[in-house]
């Protein structure tokens, strides 16, 4: 195991600052700095970018990012107990780490990026991870503020993000990610890598924005996918009926047989459905 910096081992940091993990904050800490360095490397070149890290906790991934050469890291942490440990990292890397105490769901990416290229890298708290991803992908303007997302999710969520039609994991997340991004799973992370260990395996997902995704009315896409996958075993003519009395006609207008089921519809098919249903609420 190689040493990545001269700061104390994370086990000591956690003990010194009494950072016993809290379930309510989704706290499963990574203590192996070789692993956090590997995650940081997965985000590609960090030398000329600002990195937003959500939930630095005791700072294992933060240290991986800074030792890996990130120009600037902005770390948003809700748990103020972590601020002391993070302050020590900031002192070790002068001018490169800004810690914001707050809720990542309320952070505006433009304020973080300050005109620089922005990458988001995080071992996400499982309770807000999906919502954060949806916010970052379903944003009003495209291209987004970020140039890549390198994120740890529970493996089951990671599989839903990269899912293709015709699979069990395919659903709203897969359609949204498939529409605007290229997403792939890079590697799995065993529960044993975390303190405390979660019940399930995790995975690192790497996501980049598509340069020119097909234009699509976002609200309508959300409504159509929610209705279609909300009753995924039903035919579209039944599951989309609640959205419009003319559902069957609109589905045909989108070039889709109304007897098809959500799972069988491609991302392009959902975009066509969203366009057909856009004027009809
Ligand atoms: N990055 C650390 C690591 O890899 O060891 C900690 C990861 S832990 C899975 C998630 C972290 O997110 C915790 O430190 C938790 O306090 C923080 N957190 C939870 N909800 C948050 C929120 N809404 N905004 C910012 N941070 C949050």
Short mmCIF file of C-alpha atoms and ligand atoms in Angstrom, two decimals:
data_model
loop_
_atom_site.label_atom_id
_atom_site.label_comp_id
_atom_site.label_asym_id
_atom_site.label_seq_id
_atom_site.Cartn_x
_atom_site.Cartn_y
_atom_site.Cartn_z
CA UNK A 1 0.00 0.00 0.00
CA UNK A 2 1.50 3.34 -0.95
CA UNK A 3 1.18 6.53 1.06
CA UNK A 4 -0.69 9.29 -0.82
CA UNK A 5 -0.07 12.14 1.65
CA UNK A 6 1.40 12.96 5.07
CA UNK A 7 -1.93 13.33 6.83
CA UNK A 8 -2.94 10.82 9.53
CA UNK A 9 -4.62 7.52 8.56
CA UNK A 10 -8.41 7.87 8.24
CA UNK A 11 -9.04 5.49 11.11
CA UNK A 12 -7.17 7.93 13.39
CA UNK A 13 -9.00 10.94 11.91
CA UNK A 14 -12.35 9.29 12.65
CA UNK A 15 -11.27 8.51 16.21
CA UNK A 16 -9.76 11.95 16.90
CA UNK A 17 -12.83 13.80 15.64
CA UNK A 18 -15.35 11.27 17.03
CA UNK A 19 -16.94 10.70 13.63
CA UNK A 20 -19.06 7.67 14.39
CA UNK A 21 -21.08 6.98 11.22
CA UNK A 22 -24.73 8.04 11.21
CA UNK A 23 -27.23 6.06 9.16
CA UNK A 24 -29.59 9.03 8.82
CA UNK A 25 -26.86 10.84 6.83
CA UNK A 26 -26.04 7.82 4.65
CA UNK A 27 -22.58 7.63 6.19
CA UNK A 28 -20.49 4.71 4.93
CA UNK A 29 -16.90 5.89 4.93
CA UNK A 30 -14.05 4.75 2.69
CA UNK A 31 -10.84 4.35 4.68
CA UNK A 32 -8.53 2.96 2.00
CA UNK A 33 -6.73 5.88 0.35
CA UNK A 34 -5.55 3.64 -2.48
CA UNK A 35 -9.19 2.99 -3.35
CA UNK A 36 -10.17 6.67 -3.07
CA UNK A 37 -7.18 7.55 -5.29
CA UNK A 38 -8.43 5.02 -7.85
CA UNK A 39 -11.88 6.63 -7.81
CA UNK A 40 -10.27 10.06 -8.25
CA UNK A 41 -8.24 8.77 -11.22
CA UNK A 42 -11.44 7.43 -12.81
CA UNK A 43 -12.58 11.03 -13.21
CA UNK A 44 -9.72 11.65 -15.66
CA UNK A 45 -7.47 14.68 -15.72
CA UNK A 46 -8.25 17.00 -12.80
CA UNK A 47 -5.47 19.51 -13.22
CA UNK A 48 -7.46 22.28 -14.82
CA UNK A 49 -10.84 21.63 -13.32
CA UNK A 50 -12.85 22.43 -10.27
CA UNK A 51 -14.17 19.28 -8.61
CA UNK A 52 -17.43 19.32 -6.66
CA UNK A 53 -17.44 16.60 -4.04
CA UNK A 54 -20.72 15.88 -2.29
CA UNK A 55 -20.40 14.55 1.25
CA UNK A 56 -16.63 14.46 1.92
CA UNK A 57 -17.18 13.06 5.44
CA UNK A 58 -13.77 12.47 7.06
CA UNK A 59 -12.14 13.26 3.69
CA UNK A 60 -10.86 10.00 2.19
CA UNK A 61 -11.99 10.79 -1.35
CA UNK A 62 -11.14 14.47 -0.88
CA UNK A 63 -7.55 13.46 -0.16
CA UNK A 64 -7.54 11.15 -3.19
CA UNK A 65 -8.69 14.05 -5.38
CA UNK A 66 -6.17 16.55 -4.00
CA UNK A 67 -3.22 14.12 -4.02
CA UNK A 68 -4.31 13.24 -7.57
CA UNK A 69 -3.73 16.83 -8.65
CA UNK A 70 -7.20 18.43 -8.63
CA UNK A 71 -6.74 22.15 -9.10
CA UNK A 72 -9.58 23.03 -6.71
CA UNK A 73 -12.05 20.93 -4.75
CA UNK A 74 -15.30 22.34 -3.43
CA UNK A 75 -16.67 19.91 -0.86
CA UNK A 76 -20.25 20.21 0.41
CA UNK A 77 -20.89 18.44 3.71
CA UNK A 78 -24.09 18.46 5.75
CA UNK A 79 -22.56 17.01 8.92
CA UNK A 80 -20.74 19.77 10.79
CA UNK A 81 -18.88 17.19 12.89
CA UNK A 82 -16.69 16.61 9.79
CA UNK A 83 -15.56 20.24 9.45
CA UNK A 84 -12.56 19.90 11.79
CA UNK A 85 -11.09 16.95 9.86
CA UNK A 86 -11.74 18.71 6.55
CA UNK A 87 -10.07 21.88 7.87
CA UNK A 88 -6.89 19.87 8.45
CA UNK A 89 -6.93 18.71 4.82
CA UNK A 90 -7.51 22.29 3.63
CA UNK A 91 -4.48 23.42 5.64
CA UNK A 92 -2.37 20.66 4.06
CA UNK A 93 -3.36 21.80 0.52
CA UNK A 94 -3.42 25.61 0.84
CA UNK A 95 -5.89 27.39 -1.42
CA UNK A 96 -7.14 24.17 -3.06
CA UNK A 97 -9.97 22.97 -0.81
CA UNK A 98 -13.10 24.95 -0.06
CA UNK A 99 -15.51 23.33 2.38
CA UNK A 100 -19.14 24.37 2.36
CA UNK A 101 -21.30 23.28 5.28
CA UNK A 102 -24.72 22.63 3.79
CA UNK A 103 -27.13 20.50 1.81
CA UNK A 104 -25.87 19.48 -1.64
CA UNK A 105 -29.46 19.49 -2.92
CA UNK A 106 -29.46 23.27 -2.49
CA UNK A 107 -26.11 24.06 -4.10
CA UNK A 108 -26.11 25.90 -7.44
CA UNK A 109 -23.50 24.43 -9.79
CA UNK A 110 -22.79 27.77 -11.47
CA UNK A 111 -21.71 29.25 -8.14
CA UNK A 112 -19.34 26.33 -7.60
CA UNK A 113 -17.86 26.29 -11.12
CA UNK A 114 -17.19 30.05 -11.27
CA UNK A 115 -16.63 29.77 -15.03
CA UNK A 116 -14.10 26.90 -14.78
CA UNK A 117 -14.72 23.38 -16.13
CA UNK A 118 -16.50 21.38 -13.42
CA UNK A 119 -16.37 17.66 -12.64
CA UNK A 120 -18.48 16.10 -9.93
CA UNK A 121 -16.91 13.22 -8.01
CA UNK A 122 -18.58 11.68 -4.98
CA UNK A 123 -19.29 8.67 -2.83
CA UNK A 124 -22.91 9.72 -2.59
CA UNK A 125 -25.10 9.39 0.49
CA UNK A 126 -27.58 6.71 -0.68
CA UNK A 127 -30.60 8.64 0.62
CA UNK A 128 -30.15 11.62 -1.75
CA UNK A 129 -27.93 10.12 -4.47
CA UNK A 130 -30.65 9.44 -7.05
CA UNK A 131 -32.26 12.84 -6.53
CA UNK A 132 -28.92 14.59 -7.02
CA UNK A 133 -28.28 12.68 -10.24
CA UNK A 134 -31.76 13.52 -11.58
CA UNK A 135 -31.20 17.21 -10.76
CA UNK A 136 -27.83 17.21 -12.56
CA UNK A 137 -29.18 15.47 -15.67
CA UNK A 138 -32.70 16.94 -15.85
CA UNK A 139 -31.47 20.53 -15.69
CA UNK A 140 -33.04 23.30 -17.77
CA UNK A 141 -30.04 24.20 -19.93
CA UNK A 142 -27.88 21.81 -21.93
CA UNK A 143 -24.93 21.30 -22.06
CA UNK A 144 -24.87 21.27 -18.25
CA UNK A 145 -22.39 23.02 -15.94
CA UNK A 146 -20.50 19.73 -15.44
CA UNK A 147 -18.24 17.92 -17.91
CA UNK A 148 -18.36 14.56 -16.13
CA UNK A 149 -19.90 12.80 -13.13
CA UNK A 150 -17.94 10.05 -11.36
CA UNK A 151 -20.23 8.70 -8.70
CA UNK A 152 -20.55 5.81 -6.28
CA UNK A 153 -24.03 4.32 -6.05
CA UNK A 154 -25.48 1.11 -4.72
CA UNK A 155 -24.88 -1.33 -7.57
CA UNK A 156 -28.59 -1.82 -8.17
CA UNK A 157 -28.97 1.94 -8.78
CA UNK A 158 -25.88 1.98 -11.01
CA UNK A 159 -27.45 -0.78 -13.09
CA UNK A 160 -30.65 1.22 -13.47
CA UNK A 161 -28.67 4.24 -14.73
CA UNK A 162 -26.93 2.28 -17.52
CA UNK A 163 -29.87 -0.05 -18.25
CA UNK A 164 -30.95 -0.81 -21.81
CA UNK A 165 -34.51 -1.49 -23.02
CA UNK A 166 -35.76 -5.02 -22.58
CA UNK A 167 -34.05 -5.46 -19.21
CA UNK A 168 -35.54 -5.52 -15.74
CA UNK A 169 -33.36 -2.59 -14.61
CA UNK A 170 -34.63 -0.33 -17.42
CA UNK A 171 -36.84 2.46 -16.12
CA UNK A 172 -37.08 6.22 -15.62
CA UNK A 173 -33.42 6.63 -14.68
CA UNK A 174 -32.23 4.68 -17.73
CA UNK A 175 -34.39 6.74 -20.08
CA UNK A 176 -33.24 10.06 -18.59
CA UNK A 177 -29.57 9.07 -18.56
CA UNK A 178 -29.82 7.45 -22.01
CA UNK A 179 -31.39 10.57 -23.49
CA UNK A 180 -28.78 13.11 -22.45
CA UNK A 181 -25.69 11.20 -21.39
CA UNK A 182 -23.29 8.34 -22.00
CA UNK A 183 -23.09 6.35 -18.79
CA UNK A 184 -21.03 3.30 -17.90
CA UNK A 185 -20.18 1.29 -14.81
CA UNK A 186 -16.41 1.36 -14.22
CA UNK A 187 -15.98 -1.07 -11.33
CA UNK A 188 -17.71 -2.60 -8.33
CA UNK A 189 -16.77 -1.82 -4.73
CA UNK A 190 -17.27 -4.50 -2.10
CA UNK A 191 -19.21 -3.71 1.11
CA UNK A 192 -15.98 -4.57 2.95
CA UNK A 193 -14.37 -1.37 1.64
CA UNK A 194 -16.70 0.77 3.79
CA UNK A 195 -16.97 1.55 7.48
CA UNK A 196 -19.57 0.53 8.47
CA UNK A 197 -20.11 -1.96 5.62
CA UNK A 198 -23.45 -1.48 3.81
CA UNK A 199 -25.62 -4.53 3.04
CA UNK A 200 -25.06 -4.39 -0.71
CA UNK A 201 -22.28 -4.03 -3.29
CA UNK A 202 -21.63 -0.55 -4.70
CA UNK A 203 -20.37 0.57 -8.11
CA UNK A 204 -18.64 3.55 -9.65
CA UNK A 205 -20.52 5.09 -12.57
CA UNK A 206 -18.91 7.48 -15.04
CA UNK A 207 -21.26 9.81 -16.92
CA UNK A 208 -20.52 12.34 -19.65
CA UNK A 209 -23.01 14.68 -21.32
CA UNK A 210 -24.00 13.99 -24.92
CA UNK A 211 -23.06 17.03 -26.98
CA UNK A 212 -26.38 17.29 -28.79
CA UNK A 213 -29.13 15.14 -27.31
CA UNK A 214 -32.37 15.12 -29.33
CA UNK A 215 -34.46 18.07 -28.11
CA UNK A 216 -37.28 16.82 -25.88
CA UNK A 217 -39.83 18.48 -23.59
CA UNK A 218 -38.42 17.56 -20.18
CA UNK A 219 -41.63 17.79 -18.12
CA UNK A 220 -43.53 15.65 -20.62
CA UNK A 221 -40.72 13.06 -20.63
CA UNK A 222 -40.89 12.88 -16.85
CA UNK A 223 -44.69 12.50 -16.89
CA UNK A 224 -44.70 9.85 -19.60
CA UNK A 225 -41.93 7.74 -18.08
CA UNK A 226 -43.47 8.03 -14.58
CA UNK A 227 -46.86 6.83 -15.88
CA UNK A 228 -45.44 4.11 -18.17
CA UNK A 229 -43.01 2.59 -15.64
CA UNK A 230 -45.42 3.20 -12.73
CA UNK A 231 -47.46 0.39 -14.27
CA UNK A 232 -44.70 -1.34 -16.19
CA UNK A 233 -46.58 -4.60 -16.74
CA UNK A 234 -49.49 -2.86 -18.43
CA UNK A 235 -49.76 -1.96 -22.11
CA UNK A 236 -49.06 1.70 -22.85
CA UNK A 237 -52.64 2.36 -23.89
CA UNK A 238 -53.65 1.53 -20.30
CA UNK A 239 -50.70 3.00 -18.37
CA UNK A 240 -50.75 6.33 -20.25
CA UNK A 241 -54.54 6.73 -20.16
CA UNK A 242 -54.37 8.81 -16.99
CA UNK A 243 -52.32 11.41 -18.91
CA UNK A 244 -54.84 11.91 -21.71
CA UNK A 245 -58.18 10.57 -22.86
CA UNK A 246 -56.59 10.44 -26.34
CA UNK A 247 -53.66 8.32 -25.14
CA UNK A 248 -54.11 5.63 -27.77
CA UNK A 249 -54.05 8.16 -30.64
CA UNK A 250 -51.04 9.98 -29.19
CA UNK A 251 -49.10 6.72 -28.78
CA UNK A 252 -49.79 5.90 -32.45
CA UNK A 253 -48.75 9.45 -33.37
CA UNK A 254 -45.40 8.69 -31.73
CA UNK A 255 -45.06 5.71 -34.07
CA UNK A 256 -45.57 3.15 -31.30
CA UNK A 257 -48.07 0.30 -31.04
CA UNK A 258 -50.35 1.03 -28.03
CA UNK A 259 -50.13 -2.62 -27.00
CA UNK A 260 -46.40 -2.34 -26.22
CA UNK A 261 -45.15 -2.18 -22.62
CA UNK A 262 -42.81 0.41 -21.07
CA UNK A 263 -39.87 -1.97 -20.84
CA UNK A 264 -39.89 -2.52 -24.64
CA UNK A 265 -39.73 1.16 -25.61
CA UNK A 266 -36.37 2.63 -26.60
CA UNK A 267 -35.14 6.00 -25.35
CA UNK A 268 -36.00 7.44 -28.80
CA UNK A 269 -39.50 5.95 -28.42
CA UNK A 270 -39.97 7.74 -25.09
CA UNK A 271 -38.78 11.00 -26.64
CA UNK A 272 -41.39 10.58 -29.40
CA UNK A 273 -44.04 9.85 -26.75
CA UNK A 274 -43.03 12.93 -24.72
CA UNK A 275 -43.36 15.09 -27.83
CA UNK A 276 -46.77 13.62 -28.66
CA UNK A 277 -48.05 14.08 -25.09
CA UNK A 278 -46.40 17.50 -24.53
CA UNK A 279 -49.43 19.56 -25.49
CA UNK A 280 -51.80 17.30 -23.59
CA UNK A 281 -51.85 17.41 -19.81
N1 LIG B 1 -16.85 10.87 0.96
C1 LIG B 1 -16.79 10.12 2.20
C2 LIG B 1 -16.14 8.79 1.97
O1 LIG B 1 -16.11 8.35 0.81
O2 LIG B 1 -15.69 8.18 2.95
C3 LIG B 1 -18.17 9.98 2.84
C4 LIG B 1 -19.22 9.32 1.99
S1 LIG B 1 -20.74 8.94 2.83
C5 LIG B 1 -21.38 7.66 1.78
C6 LIG B 1 -21.83 10.30 2.43
C7 LIG B 1 -21.50 11.64 3.03
O3 LIG B 1 -22.49 12.59 2.58
C8 LIG B 1 -21.53 11.72 4.53
O4 LIG B 1 -20.38 12.38 4.99
C9 LIG B 1 -22.78 12.54 4.88
O5 LIG B 1 -22.67 13.29 6.07
C10 LIG B 1 -22.89 13.43 3.67
N2 LIG B 1 -24.26 13.90 3.35
C11 LIG B 1 -25.43 13.27 3.55
N3 LIG B 1 -26.46 14.00 3.06
C12 LIG B 1 -25.90 15.12 2.51
C13 LIG B 1 -26.43 16.26 1.85
N4 LIG B 1 -27.76 16.39 1.62
N5 LIG B 1 -25.59 17.22 1.43
C14 LIG B 1 -24.25 17.10 1.65
N6 LIG B 1 -23.69 16.05 2.27
C15 LIG B 1 -24.50 15.07 2.70
#
